[in-house]
Amino acid sequence: MTPPRNGDTPEAAADRLPVADPGQVHRAALRLIRRDARAFAAMLLFNALAAAAGLIGPWLLGRIVNTVQDGGDVAAVDRLAIGILAGAVAQLLLARHARYLGHRFGERTLARIREEFVDRALALPSSVVERAGAGDLTARGTSDIATTGQTLRDTGPDVFVAAVQALFIIGAVFLLDPLLGACGVLGLTGIWFAARWYLRRARSAYLAQGEAHSALAEVLAATASGARTIEAFGLRDRRVADSEREIERCVSAHERTLHLRNVLFPAVDISYVIPVVGMLVIGGALHANGTVSLGAVIASALYLRQLSQPLDTILQRVEELQSSGASFARVEGLAATPSDQAATPAEPATTPSEQAAPKALIPANDRIDVEGVWFAYPDGADVLQGVDLSVRPGERLALVGPSGAGKTTLSRLLAGIDTPAKGSVTVGGVPIAGLPADRLRRQVVLVTQEHHVFHGTVRDNLLIAAESASDPELNAALTSVGAEWAGALPDGLDTELGSGGLELDGAQAQQLALARVVLADPHTLILDEATALLDPATARHTEQALAAVLRGRTVIAIAHRLHTAHDADRVAVMKKGRVTELGSHDDLVRADGAYAALWHSWHGDRLATSMDEPPADTAKGSRSGS
């Protein structure tokens, strides 16, 4: 579930990534423990042995007191003292090995959490990431996982050791004398009340703190990435105000958790003293009446004094456990997102290649049908209004129209990124957005002018699309999109790219992205300004080469240069969210409508006044149609 934020609208709450509830967190933790059950059991065993060894010292010290009181000889005391030393050494060694096992268990479990998070994040629909914001996903994948990892490595093992020690110590006091044990436990009730008060408030406070961090990260990331736009439009003061507001929210969230700790820890410190004092007073009275021996009273007092160390560890670490529990709930929340790859609580997460599509979601053919589609972005007017369109297998379709006509929005629906508010977008009779991620990526690929060069070699960047591709296949893909420059690189496919390596310009990076598309070998390819960063000659060469490679496949191109429309089998003209003309280039030119006006204007024959109307899209930022 996604926790509400003060002042949130239902739409805003729905846009955020969900957070796992306590039950889901517990089931996820048990699932991780079962995957490494032997290591977890060994850790518990050595913790128990270490705790048992720690009980030897106070018990033998009580024996020494009784021995001296009864007039025992020095040799007996020496033997008992050697036993105390041996118990201390055994406790040290066993506790050290238990901590080592705990750290190994923690590191392996953390690796599994990271792998599951990456699988889930990569399988998230793009629309989900866009609505939630990259800042939240980044915060979950960095600071939240780091906090969870610290708990697995350090806090978790420490708490396990302390909990086992505390149980053994209390049990030892009861074995010495049940009445003394009852007195000791009664004196610890103050800690129970303080911890209960804290735990009832801590989870929500730490979730709010994590959410505040995510919101701040989102604002700072957006400000940094849009620095030039902010400067150009004079938005500096507004962005500063937004940042200050989120910083104040973070400070307020931290102050809330600090207040909880300031109440808990002093109450706990006082509660440590009460059972020891009570034990000495009551134990002294019982000894005076001959009910218990002096050694039993001293041993019980030492046990209760020794109890403060594990309890202190538990209560000091409970703050970290609450923080990490909230972080793990945010990390595990990705399993509840609308993604075909989200792992179920009972089973390990699987990679996209490991999951098969249900039989009901296998398209009957490769025909794409858009029927009565309406779509609007949140808080915006309708971008698409009753669009009907069919794309035949192997067809080359060009979408043209003025800026804001809804072309990009339609391409996102065709790629399964967004879901229509009304109507349907299907491939072979199956809703495109309902296809499992692995099948969707084999079916349709959307290529925009946005691209990314990953840190690594040219080969690494290409193998992302086809892990088993050979070097000749990689070189052929580069050549097919006009990236002959790759063959002239000093180290060829082994040339390092990115920071510290070769920096590609915009055109080269775009060709690299197109080569990945060739290797991915989808049935349907949607090109949205895919060659916008190339000069006209290079763009035309790349488009022709790409068309040659994809011959026989479906290509849907948002045409910003009309030669793309000229080469297409059919052209769909969009205006104000509707398809107003549909036909071949020649047919549309003969019809002398809006497309003909645009075509003649492109050739300089006459102005295309009918195409120069205000944009229809009202969506914000990159979500607007183009």
PDB file of C-alpha atoms in Angstrom, residues 221-491:
ATOM      1  CA  ALA A 221      17.472  15.719  -9.326  1.00  0.00           C
ATOM      2  CA  ALA A 222      14.898  17.618 -11.382  1.00  0.00           C
ATOM      3  CA  THR A 223      16.599  20.920 -10.589  1.00  0.00           C
ATOM      4  CA  ALA A 224      20.028  19.613 -11.577  1.00  0.00           C
ATOM      5  CA  SER A 225      18.851  17.969 -14.818  1.00  0.00           C
ATOM      6  CA  GLY A 226      16.814  21.013 -15.843  1.00  0.00           C
ATOM      7  CA  ALA A 227      19.329  23.674 -14.818  1.00  0.00           C
ATOM      8  CA  ARG A 228      19.498  25.269 -18.258  1.00  0.00           C
ATOM      9  CA  THR A 229      15.731  25.400 -18.631  1.00  0.00           C
ATOM     10  CA  ILE A 230      15.392  26.887 -15.148  1.00  0.00           C
ATOM     11  CA  GLU A 231      17.927  29.556 -16.003  1.00  0.00           C
ATOM     12  CA  ALA A 232      16.360  30.293 -19.386  1.00  0.00           C
ATOM     13  CA  PHE A 233      12.845  30.773 -17.997  1.00  0.00           C
ATOM     14  CA  GLY A 234      13.853  32.539 -14.787  1.00  0.00           C
ATOM     15  CA  LEU A 235      12.588  29.766 -12.521  1.00  0.00           C
ATOM     16  CA  ARG A 236      15.453  29.936 -10.028  1.00  0.00           C
ATOM     17  CA  ASP A 237      13.427  31.443  -7.148  1.00  0.00           C
ATOM     18  CA  ARG A 238      10.637  28.921  -7.624  1.00  0.00           C
ATOM     19  CA  ARG A 239      13.024  25.963  -7.592  1.00  0.00           C
ATOM     20  CA  VAL A 240      14.810  27.346  -4.527  1.00  0.00           C
ATOM     21  CA  ALA A 241      11.445  27.676  -2.758  1.00  0.00           C
ATOM     22  CA  ASP A 242      10.531  24.096  -3.703  1.00  0.00           C
ATOM     23  CA  SER A 243      13.881  22.817  -2.426  1.00  0.00           C
ATOM     24  CA  GLU A 244      13.574  24.743   0.847  1.00  0.00           C
ATOM     25  CA  ARG A 245      10.073  23.374   1.388  1.00  0.00           C
ATOM     26  CA  GLU A 246      11.255  19.786   0.964  1.00  0.00           C
ATOM     27  CA  ILE A 247      14.294  20.427   3.180  1.00  0.00           C
ATOM     28  CA  GLU A 248      12.003  21.750   5.922  1.00  0.00           C
ATOM     29  CA  ARG A 249       9.887  18.635   5.544  1.00  0.00           C
ATOM     30  CA  CYS A 250      12.986  16.456   5.951  1.00  0.00           C
ATOM     31  CA  VAL A 251      14.049  18.396   9.047  1.00  0.00           C
ATOM     32  CA  SER A 252      10.562  18.038  10.541  1.00  0.00           C
ATOM     33  CA  ALA A 253      10.594  14.276   9.898  1.00  0.00           C
ATOM     34  CA  HIS A 254      14.025  13.941  11.534  1.00  0.00           C
ATOM     35  CA  GLU A 255      12.884  15.969  14.544  1.00  0.00           C
ATOM     36  CA  ARG A 256       9.941  13.604  14.973  1.00  0.00           C
ATOM     37  CA  THR A 257      12.154  10.516  15.115  1.00  0.00           C
ATOM     38  CA  LEU A 258      14.620  12.353  17.384  1.00  0.00           C
ATOM     39  CA  HIS A 259      11.802  13.123  19.827  1.00  0.00           C
ATOM     40  CA  LEU A 260      10.907   9.427  19.958  1.00  0.00           C
ATOM     41  CA  ARG A 261      14.502   8.507  20.811  1.00  0.00           C
ATOM     42  CA  ASN A 262      14.756  11.259  23.441  1.00  0.00           C
ATOM     43  CA  VAL A 263      11.788   9.736  25.256  1.00  0.00           C
ATOM     44  CA  LEU A 264      12.844   6.108  24.887  1.00  0.00           C
ATOM     45  CA  PHE A 265      16.491   6.142  25.936  1.00  0.00           C
ATOM     46  CA  PRO A 266      16.220   8.039  29.272  1.00  0.00           C
ATOM     47  CA  ALA A 267      13.303   5.818  30.305  1.00  0.00           C
ATOM     48  CA  VAL A 268      15.354   2.751  29.488  1.00  0.00           C
ATOM     49  CA  ASP A 269      18.417   3.991  31.406  1.00  0.00           C
ATOM     50  CA  ILE A 270      16.333   4.427  34.545  1.00  0.00           C
ATOM     51  CA  SER A 271      14.701   1.043  34.059  1.00  0.00           C
ATOM     52  CA  TYR A 272      18.103  -0.701  34.109  1.00  0.00           C
ATOM     53  CA  VAL A 273      18.796   0.324  37.688  1.00  0.00           C
ATOM     54  CA  ILE A 274      15.439  -0.648  39.166  1.00  0.00           C
ATOM     55  CA  PRO A 275      15.710  -4.481  38.877  1.00  0.00           C
ATOM     56  CA  VAL A 276      19.281  -4.552  40.294  1.00  0.00           C
ATOM     57  CA  VAL A 277      18.342  -2.396  43.275  1.00  0.00           C
ATOM     58  CA  GLY A 278      15.170  -4.390  43.815  1.00  0.00           C
ATOM     59  CA  MET A 279      17.096  -7.647  43.647  1.00  0.00           C
ATOM     60  CA  LEU A 280      19.615  -6.518  46.277  1.00  0.00           C
ATOM     61  CA  VAL A 281      16.914  -5.243  48.633  1.00  0.00           C
ATOM     62  CA  ILE A 282      14.560  -8.199  48.289  1.00  0.00           C
ATOM     63  CA  GLY A 283      17.389 -10.731  48.036  1.00  0.00           C
ATOM     64  CA  GLY A 284      18.971  -9.320  51.215  1.00  0.00           C
ATOM     65  CA  ALA A 285      15.699  -9.691  53.068  1.00  0.00           C
ATOM     66  CA  LEU A 286      15.253 -13.245  51.824  1.00  0.00           C
ATOM     67  CA  HIS A 287      18.835 -14.127  52.798  1.00  0.00           C
ATOM     68  CA  ALA A 288      18.286 -12.681  56.248  1.00  0.00           C
ATOM     69  CA  ASN A 289      15.313 -15.024  56.633  1.00  0.00           C
ATOM     70  CA  GLY A 290      17.399 -17.960  55.385  1.00  0.00           C
ATOM     71  CA  THR A 291      15.307 -18.403  52.243  1.00  0.00           C
ATOM     72  CA  VAL A 292      18.186 -18.016  49.757  1.00  0.00           C
ATOM     73  CA  SER A 293      21.964 -18.187  49.991  1.00  0.00           C
ATOM     74  CA  LEU A 294      24.170 -15.128  49.771  1.00  0.00           C
ATOM     75  CA  GLY A 295      25.830 -16.594  46.657  1.00  0.00           C
ATOM     76  CA  ALA A 296      22.455 -16.899  44.930  1.00  0.00           C
ATOM     77  CA  VAL A 297      21.633 -13.250  45.720  1.00  0.00           C
ATOM     78  CA  ILE A 298      24.999 -12.047  44.420  1.00  0.00           C
ATOM     79  CA  ALA A 299      24.824 -14.230  41.305  1.00  0.00           C
ATOM     80  CA  SER A 300      21.261 -13.031  40.582  1.00  0.00           C
ATOM     81  CA  ALA A 301      22.288  -9.386  41.015  1.00  0.00           C
ATOM     82  CA  LEU A 302      25.255  -9.935  38.710  1.00  0.00           C
ATOM     83  CA  TYR A 303      23.014 -11.608  36.150  1.00  0.00           C
ATOM     84  CA  LEU A 304      20.579  -8.699  36.217  1.00  0.00           C
ATOM     85  CA  ARG A 305      23.457  -6.257  35.989  1.00  0.00           C
ATOM     86  CA  GLN A 306      24.803  -8.310  33.102  1.00  0.00           C
ATOM     87  CA  LEU A 307      21.322  -8.201  31.543  1.00  0.00           C
ATOM     88  CA  SER A 308      21.706  -4.465  30.992  1.00  0.00           C
ATOM     89  CA  GLN A 309      24.302  -5.067  28.280  1.00  0.00           C
ATOM     90  CA  PRO A 310      22.140  -7.172  25.899  1.00  0.00           C
ATOM     91  CA  LEU A 311      19.041  -5.110  26.683  1.00  0.00           C
ATOM     92  CA  ASP A 312      20.973  -1.946  26.008  1.00  0.00           C
ATOM     93  CA  THR A 313      22.101  -3.403  22.681  1.00  0.00           C
ATOM     94  CA  ILE A 314      18.549  -4.334  21.756  1.00  0.00           C
ATOM     95  CA  LEU A 315      17.077  -0.981  22.704  1.00  0.00           C
ATOM     96  CA  GLN A 316      19.891   1.004  21.161  1.00  0.00           C
ATOM     97  CA  ARG A 317      19.484  -1.007  17.986  1.00  0.00           C
ATOM     98  CA  VAL A 318      15.683  -0.912  17.983  1.00  0.00           C
ATOM     99  CA  GLU A 319      15.913   2.576  16.490  1.00  0.00           C
ATOM    100  CA  GLU A 320      18.011   1.197  13.644  1.00  0.00           C
ATOM    101  CA  LEU A 321      15.618  -1.727  13.288  1.00  0.00           C
ATOM    102  CA  GLN A 322      12.681   0.645  12.906  1.00  0.00           C
ATOM    103  CA  SER A 323      14.576   2.742  10.387  1.00  0.00           C
ATOM    104  CA  SER A 324      15.742  -0.292   8.428  1.00  0.00           C
ATOM    105  CA  GLY A 325      12.287  -1.887   8.713  1.00  0.00           C
ATOM    106  CA  ALA A 326      10.796   1.187   7.070  1.00  0.00           C
ATOM    107  CA  SER A 327      13.535   1.104   4.433  1.00  0.00           C
ATOM    108  CA  PHE A 328      12.934  -2.581   3.732  1.00  0.00           C
ATOM    109  CA  ALA A 329       9.187  -1.886   3.450  1.00  0.00           C
ATOM    110  CA  ARG A 330       9.960   0.714   0.780  1.00  0.00           C
ATOM    111  CA  VAL A 331      12.337  -1.639  -1.045  1.00  0.00           C
ATOM    112  CA  GLU A 332       9.892  -4.544  -0.847  1.00  0.00           C
ATOM    113  CA  GLY A 333       7.089  -2.227  -1.959  1.00  0.00           C
ATOM    114  CA  LEU A 334       8.242  -2.625  -5.556  1.00  0.00           C
ATOM    115  CA  ALA A 335       6.764  -6.129  -5.448  1.00  0.00           C
ATOM    116  CA  ALA A 336       3.305  -4.525  -5.173  1.00  0.00           C
ATOM    117  CA  THR A 337       3.683  -2.264  -8.204  1.00  0.00           C
ATOM    118  CA  PRO A 338       1.674  -3.063 -11.357  1.00  0.00           C
ATOM    119  CA  SER A 339       4.467  -5.078 -12.928  1.00  0.00           C
ATOM    120  CA  ASP A 340       4.474  -8.561 -14.431  1.00  0.00           C
ATOM    121  CA  GLN A 341       7.872  -9.122 -12.862  1.00  0.00           C
ATOM    122  CA  ALA A 342       7.070  -8.256  -9.267  1.00  0.00           C
ATOM    123  CA  ALA A 343       7.971 -11.282  -7.180  1.00  0.00           C
ATOM    124  CA  THR A 344       5.318 -12.870  -5.020  1.00  0.00           C
ATOM    125  CA  PRO A 345       5.989 -12.873  -1.269  1.00  0.00           C
ATOM    126  CA  ALA A 346       6.341 -16.638  -1.146  1.00  0.00           C
ATOM    127  CA  GLU A 347       8.743 -17.147  -4.009  1.00  0.00           C
ATOM    128  CA  PRO A 348      12.092 -15.650  -5.028  1.00  0.00           C
ATOM    129  CA  ALA A 349      11.970 -12.929  -7.651  1.00  0.00           C
ATOM    130  CA  THR A 350      12.650 -14.143 -11.158  1.00  0.00           C
ATOM    131  CA  THR A 351      14.314 -12.404 -14.001  1.00  0.00           C
ATOM    132  CA  PRO A 352      12.329 -11.437 -17.089  1.00  0.00           C
ATOM    133  CA  SER A 353      13.760 -14.339 -19.058  1.00  0.00           C
ATOM    134  CA  GLU A 354      12.557 -16.811 -16.435  1.00  0.00           C
ATOM    135  CA  GLN A 355       8.880 -15.897 -16.645  1.00  0.00           C
ATOM    136  CA  ALA A 356       6.628 -17.095 -19.410  1.00  0.00           C
ATOM    137  CA  ALA A 357       3.514 -15.340 -20.625  1.00  0.00           C
ATOM    138  CA  PRO A 358       0.194 -16.924 -19.739  1.00  0.00           C
ATOM    139  CA  LYS A 359      -1.395 -18.677 -22.679  1.00  0.00           C
ATOM    140  CA  ALA A 360      -4.298 -16.206 -22.625  1.00  0.00           C
ATOM    141  CA  LEU A 361      -1.877 -13.332 -23.315  1.00  0.00           C
ATOM    142  CA  ILE A 362      -0.200 -14.754 -26.419  1.00  0.00           C
ATOM    143  CA  PRO A 363      -1.223 -12.612 -29.432  1.00  0.00           C
ATOM    144  CA  ALA A 364      -2.905 -14.500 -32.248  1.00  0.00           C
ATOM    145  CA  ASN A 365      -0.972 -12.465 -34.833  1.00  0.00           C
ATOM    146  CA  ASP A 366       1.012  -9.246 -35.184  1.00  0.00           C
ATOM    147  CA  ARG A 367      -1.791  -6.927 -36.257  1.00  0.00           C
ATOM    148  CA  ILE A 368      -2.111  -3.795 -34.102  1.00  0.00           C
ATOM    149  CA  ASP A 369      -5.580  -2.290 -33.635  1.00  0.00           C
ATOM    150  CA  VAL A 370      -6.472   1.009 -31.982  1.00  0.00           C
ATOM    151  CA  GLU A 371     -10.202   1.246 -31.369  1.00  0.00           C
ATOM    152  CA  GLY A 372     -12.018   4.267 -29.912  1.00  0.00           C
ATOM    153  CA  VAL A 373      -9.042   5.365 -27.814  1.00  0.00           C
ATOM    154  CA  TRP A 374      -9.301   8.325 -25.449  1.00  0.00           C
ATOM    155  CA  PHE A 375      -6.432   9.374 -23.219  1.00  0.00           C
ATOM    156  CA  ALA A 376      -5.601  12.265 -20.884  1.00  0.00           C
ATOM    157  CA  TYR A 377      -2.673  12.826 -18.535  1.00  0.00           C
ATOM    158  CA  PRO A 378      -3.475  13.644 -14.891  1.00  0.00           C
ATOM    159  CA  ASP A 379      -4.878  17.155 -14.474  1.00  0.00           C
ATOM    160  CA  GLY A 380      -4.921  17.637 -18.247  1.00  0.00           C
ATOM    161  CA  ALA A 381      -7.391  17.756 -21.105  1.00  0.00           C
ATOM    162  CA  ASP A 382      -7.950  14.834 -23.462  1.00  0.00           C
ATOM    163  CA  VAL A 383      -4.856  14.345 -25.602  1.00  0.00           C
ATOM    164  CA  LEU A 384      -6.415  11.586 -27.742  1.00  0.00           C
ATOM    165  CA  GLN A 385     -10.074  11.717 -28.674  1.00  0.00           C
ATOM    166  CA  GLY A 386     -11.638   8.614 -30.175  1.00  0.00           C
ATOM    167  CA  VAL A 387      -8.654   7.444 -32.243  1.00  0.00           C
ATOM    168  CA  ASP A 388      -9.234   4.477 -34.565  1.00  0.00           C
ATOM    169  CA  LEU A 389      -6.281   2.980 -36.405  1.00  0.00           C
ATOM    170  CA  SER A 390      -5.103  -0.412 -37.631  1.00  0.00           C
ATOM    171  CA  VAL A 391      -1.519  -1.297 -38.461  1.00  0.00           C
ATOM    172  CA  ARG A 392      -0.982  -4.360 -40.613  1.00  0.00           C
ATOM    173  CA  PRO A 393       1.974  -6.698 -40.019  1.00  0.00           C
ATOM    174  CA  GLY A 394       5.002  -5.564 -42.006  1.00  0.00           C
ATOM    175  CA  GLU A 395       3.495  -2.173 -42.782  1.00  0.00           C
ATOM    176  CA  ARG A 396       5.406   1.097 -42.615  1.00  0.00           C
ATOM    177  CA  LEU A 397       3.133   3.742 -41.117  1.00  0.00           C
ATOM    178  CA  ALA A 398       4.049   7.408 -40.676  1.00  0.00           C
ATOM    179  CA  LEU A 399       2.328   9.650 -38.121  1.00  0.00           C
ATOM    180  CA  VAL A 400       2.405  13.338 -39.026  1.00  0.00           C
ATOM    181  CA  GLY A 401       0.763  16.436 -37.622  1.00  0.00           C
ATOM    182  CA  PRO A 402       1.437  19.669 -35.769  1.00  0.00           C
ATOM    183  CA  SER A 403       3.126  19.784 -32.394  1.00  0.00           C
ATOM    184  CA  GLY A 404       0.630  18.788 -29.723  1.00  0.00           C
ATOM    185  CA  ALA A 405      -1.507  16.667 -32.042  1.00  0.00           C
ATOM    186  CA  GLY A 406      -0.981  13.564 -29.855  1.00  0.00           C
ATOM    187  CA  LYS A 407       1.524  11.625 -31.955  1.00  0.00           C
ATOM    188  CA  THR A 408       3.933  10.875 -29.110  1.00  0.00           C
ATOM    189  CA  THR A 409       1.060  10.001 -26.789  1.00  0.00           C
ATOM    190  CA  LEU A 410      -0.301   7.533 -29.340  1.00  0.00           C
ATOM    191  CA  SER A 411       3.170   6.010 -29.752  1.00  0.00           C
ATOM    192  CA  ARG A 412       3.365   5.451 -25.973  1.00  0.00           C
ATOM    193  CA  LEU A 413       0.042   3.606 -26.061  1.00  0.00           C
ATOM    194  CA  LEU A 414       1.200   1.529 -29.033  1.00  0.00           C
ATOM    195  CA  ALA A 415       4.351   0.607 -27.074  1.00  0.00           C
ATOM    196  CA  GLY A 416       2.335  -0.433 -24.011  1.00  0.00           C
ATOM    197  CA  ILE A 417       3.806   2.307 -21.820  1.00  0.00           C
ATOM    198  CA  ASP A 418       0.415   3.872 -21.064  1.00  0.00           C
ATOM    199  CA  THR A 419      -3.098   2.434 -20.997  1.00  0.00           C
ATOM    200  CA  PRO A 420      -6.029   4.189 -22.677  1.00  0.00           C
ATOM    201  CA  ALA A 421      -8.747   5.691 -20.501  1.00  0.00           C
ATOM    202  CA  LYS A 422     -11.336   4.461 -23.020  1.00  0.00           C
ATOM    203  CA  GLY A 423     -11.077   2.100 -25.955  1.00  0.00           C
ATOM    204  CA  SER A 424      -8.385  -0.486 -26.587  1.00  0.00           C
ATOM    205  CA  VAL A 425      -4.919  -0.903 -28.090  1.00  0.00           C
ATOM    206  CA  THR A 426      -4.326  -4.543 -28.995  1.00  0.00           C
ATOM    207  CA  VAL A 427      -1.852  -6.737 -30.824  1.00  0.00           C
ATOM    208  CA  GLY A 428      -3.314  -9.961 -32.151  1.00  0.00           C
ATOM    209  CA  GLY A 429      -6.438  -9.336 -30.075  1.00  0.00           C
ATOM    210  CA  VAL A 430      -4.485  -8.968 -26.795  1.00  0.00           C
ATOM    211  CA  PRO A 431      -4.158  -5.610 -24.969  1.00  0.00           C
ATOM    212  CA  ILE A 432      -0.589  -4.420 -25.530  1.00  0.00           C
ATOM    213  CA  ALA A 433      -0.285  -2.933 -22.043  1.00  0.00           C
ATOM    214  CA  GLY A 434      -1.352  -6.288 -20.565  1.00  0.00           C
ATOM    215  CA  LEU A 435       1.485  -8.270 -22.133  1.00  0.00           C
ATOM    216  CA  PRO A 436       4.203  -9.528 -19.773  1.00  0.00           C
ATOM    217  CA  ALA A 437       7.297  -7.354 -19.980  1.00  0.00           C
ATOM    218  CA  ASP A 438       9.462  -9.967 -21.700  1.00  0.00           C
ATOM    219  CA  ARG A 439       6.901 -10.633 -24.444  1.00  0.00           C
ATOM    220  CA  LEU A 440       6.109  -6.942 -24.861  1.00  0.00           C
ATOM    221  CA  ARG A 441       9.777  -6.130 -25.483  1.00  0.00           C
ATOM    222  CA  ARG A 442       9.967  -8.813 -28.157  1.00  0.00           C
ATOM    223  CA  GLN A 443       6.801  -7.468 -29.735  1.00  0.00           C
ATOM    224  CA  VAL A 444       7.155  -3.673 -29.707  1.00  0.00           C
ATOM    225  CA  VAL A 445      10.112  -1.342 -29.123  1.00  0.00           C
ATOM    226  CA  LEU A 446       9.798   2.437 -28.839  1.00  0.00           C
ATOM    227  CA  VAL A 447      12.887   4.413 -29.868  1.00  0.00           C
ATOM    228  CA  THR A 448      13.002   8.122 -29.036  1.00  0.00           C
ATOM    229  CA  GLN A 449      15.682  10.784 -29.290  1.00  0.00           C
ATOM    230  CA  GLU A 450      16.443  10.086 -25.628  1.00  0.00           C
ATOM    231  CA  HIS A 451      19.319   7.642 -25.399  1.00  0.00           C
ATOM    232  CA  HIS A 452      21.932   6.499 -22.935  1.00  0.00           C
ATOM    233  CA  VAL A 453      25.515   5.410 -23.278  1.00  0.00           C
ATOM    234  CA  PHE A 454      26.375   3.038 -20.460  1.00  0.00           C
ATOM    235  CA  HIS A 455      29.787   3.058 -18.839  1.00  0.00           C
ATOM    236  CA  GLY A 456      31.740   0.191 -20.406  1.00  0.00           C
ATOM    237  CA  THR A 457      32.910  -0.894 -23.822  1.00  0.00           C
ATOM    238  CA  VAL A 458      31.092  -0.595 -27.131  1.00  0.00           C
ATOM    239  CA  ARG A 459      30.530  -4.351 -26.914  1.00  0.00           C
ATOM    240  CA  ASP A 460      28.987  -4.014 -23.428  1.00  0.00           C
ATOM    241  CA  ASN A 461      26.601  -1.349 -24.687  1.00  0.00           C
ATOM    242  CA  LEU A 462      25.447  -3.573 -27.548  1.00  0.00           C
ATOM    243  CA  LEU A 463      25.191  -6.853 -25.654  1.00  0.00           C
ATOM    244  CA  ILE A 464      22.487  -5.282 -23.482  1.00  0.00           C
ATOM    245  CA  ALA A 465      20.093  -5.951 -26.357  1.00  0.00           C
ATOM    246  CA  ALA A 466      21.368  -9.421 -27.287  1.00  0.00           C
ATOM    247  CA  GLU A 467      23.554 -11.183 -24.748  1.00  0.00           C
ATOM    248  CA  SER A 468      24.594 -14.000 -27.079  1.00  0.00           C
ATOM    249  CA  ALA A 469      25.409 -11.864 -30.134  1.00  0.00           C
ATOM    250  CA  SER A 470      28.788 -12.488 -31.769  1.00  0.00           C
ATOM    251  CA  ASP A 471      31.255  -9.764 -32.758  1.00  0.00           C
ATOM    252  CA  PRO A 472      30.330 -10.029 -36.459  1.00  0.00           C
ATOM    253  CA  GLU A 473      26.674  -9.552 -35.505  1.00  0.00           C
ATOM    254  CA  LEU A 474      27.545  -6.514 -33.388  1.00  0.00           C
ATOM    255  CA  ASN A 475      29.569  -4.961 -36.211  1.00  0.00           C
ATOM    256  CA  ALA A 476      26.772  -5.704 -38.703  1.00  0.00           C
ATOM    257  CA  ALA A 477      24.253  -3.940 -36.436  1.00  0.00           C
ATOM    258  CA  LEU A 478      26.496  -0.875 -36.227  1.00  0.00           C
ATOM    259  CA  THR A 479      26.991  -0.823 -39.987  1.00  0.00           C
ATOM    260  CA  SER A 480      23.262  -1.192 -40.622  1.00  0.00           C
ATOM    261  CA  VAL A 481      22.525   2.102 -38.838  1.00  0.00           C
ATOM    262  CA  GLY A 482      25.376   4.005 -40.482  1.00  0.00           C
ATOM    263  CA  ALA A 483      27.766   3.854 -37.514  1.00  0.00           C
ATOM    264  CA  GLU A 484      30.847   3.232 -39.644  1.00  0.00           C
ATOM    265  CA  TRP A 485      32.832   5.343 -37.178  1.00  0.00           C
ATOM    266  CA  ALA A 486      32.831   2.361 -34.806  1.00  0.00           C
ATOM    267  CA  GLY A 487      35.090   0.416 -37.157  1.00  0.00           C
ATOM    268  CA  ALA A 488      37.735   3.163 -36.946  1.00  0.00           C
ATOM    269  CA  LEU A 489      37.955   3.132 -33.144  1.00  0.00           C
ATOM    270  CA  PRO A 490      41.456   2.288 -31.850  1.00  0.00           C
ATOM    271  CA  ASP A 491      40.266  -0.670 -29.762  1.00  0.00           C
TER     272      ASP A 491
END
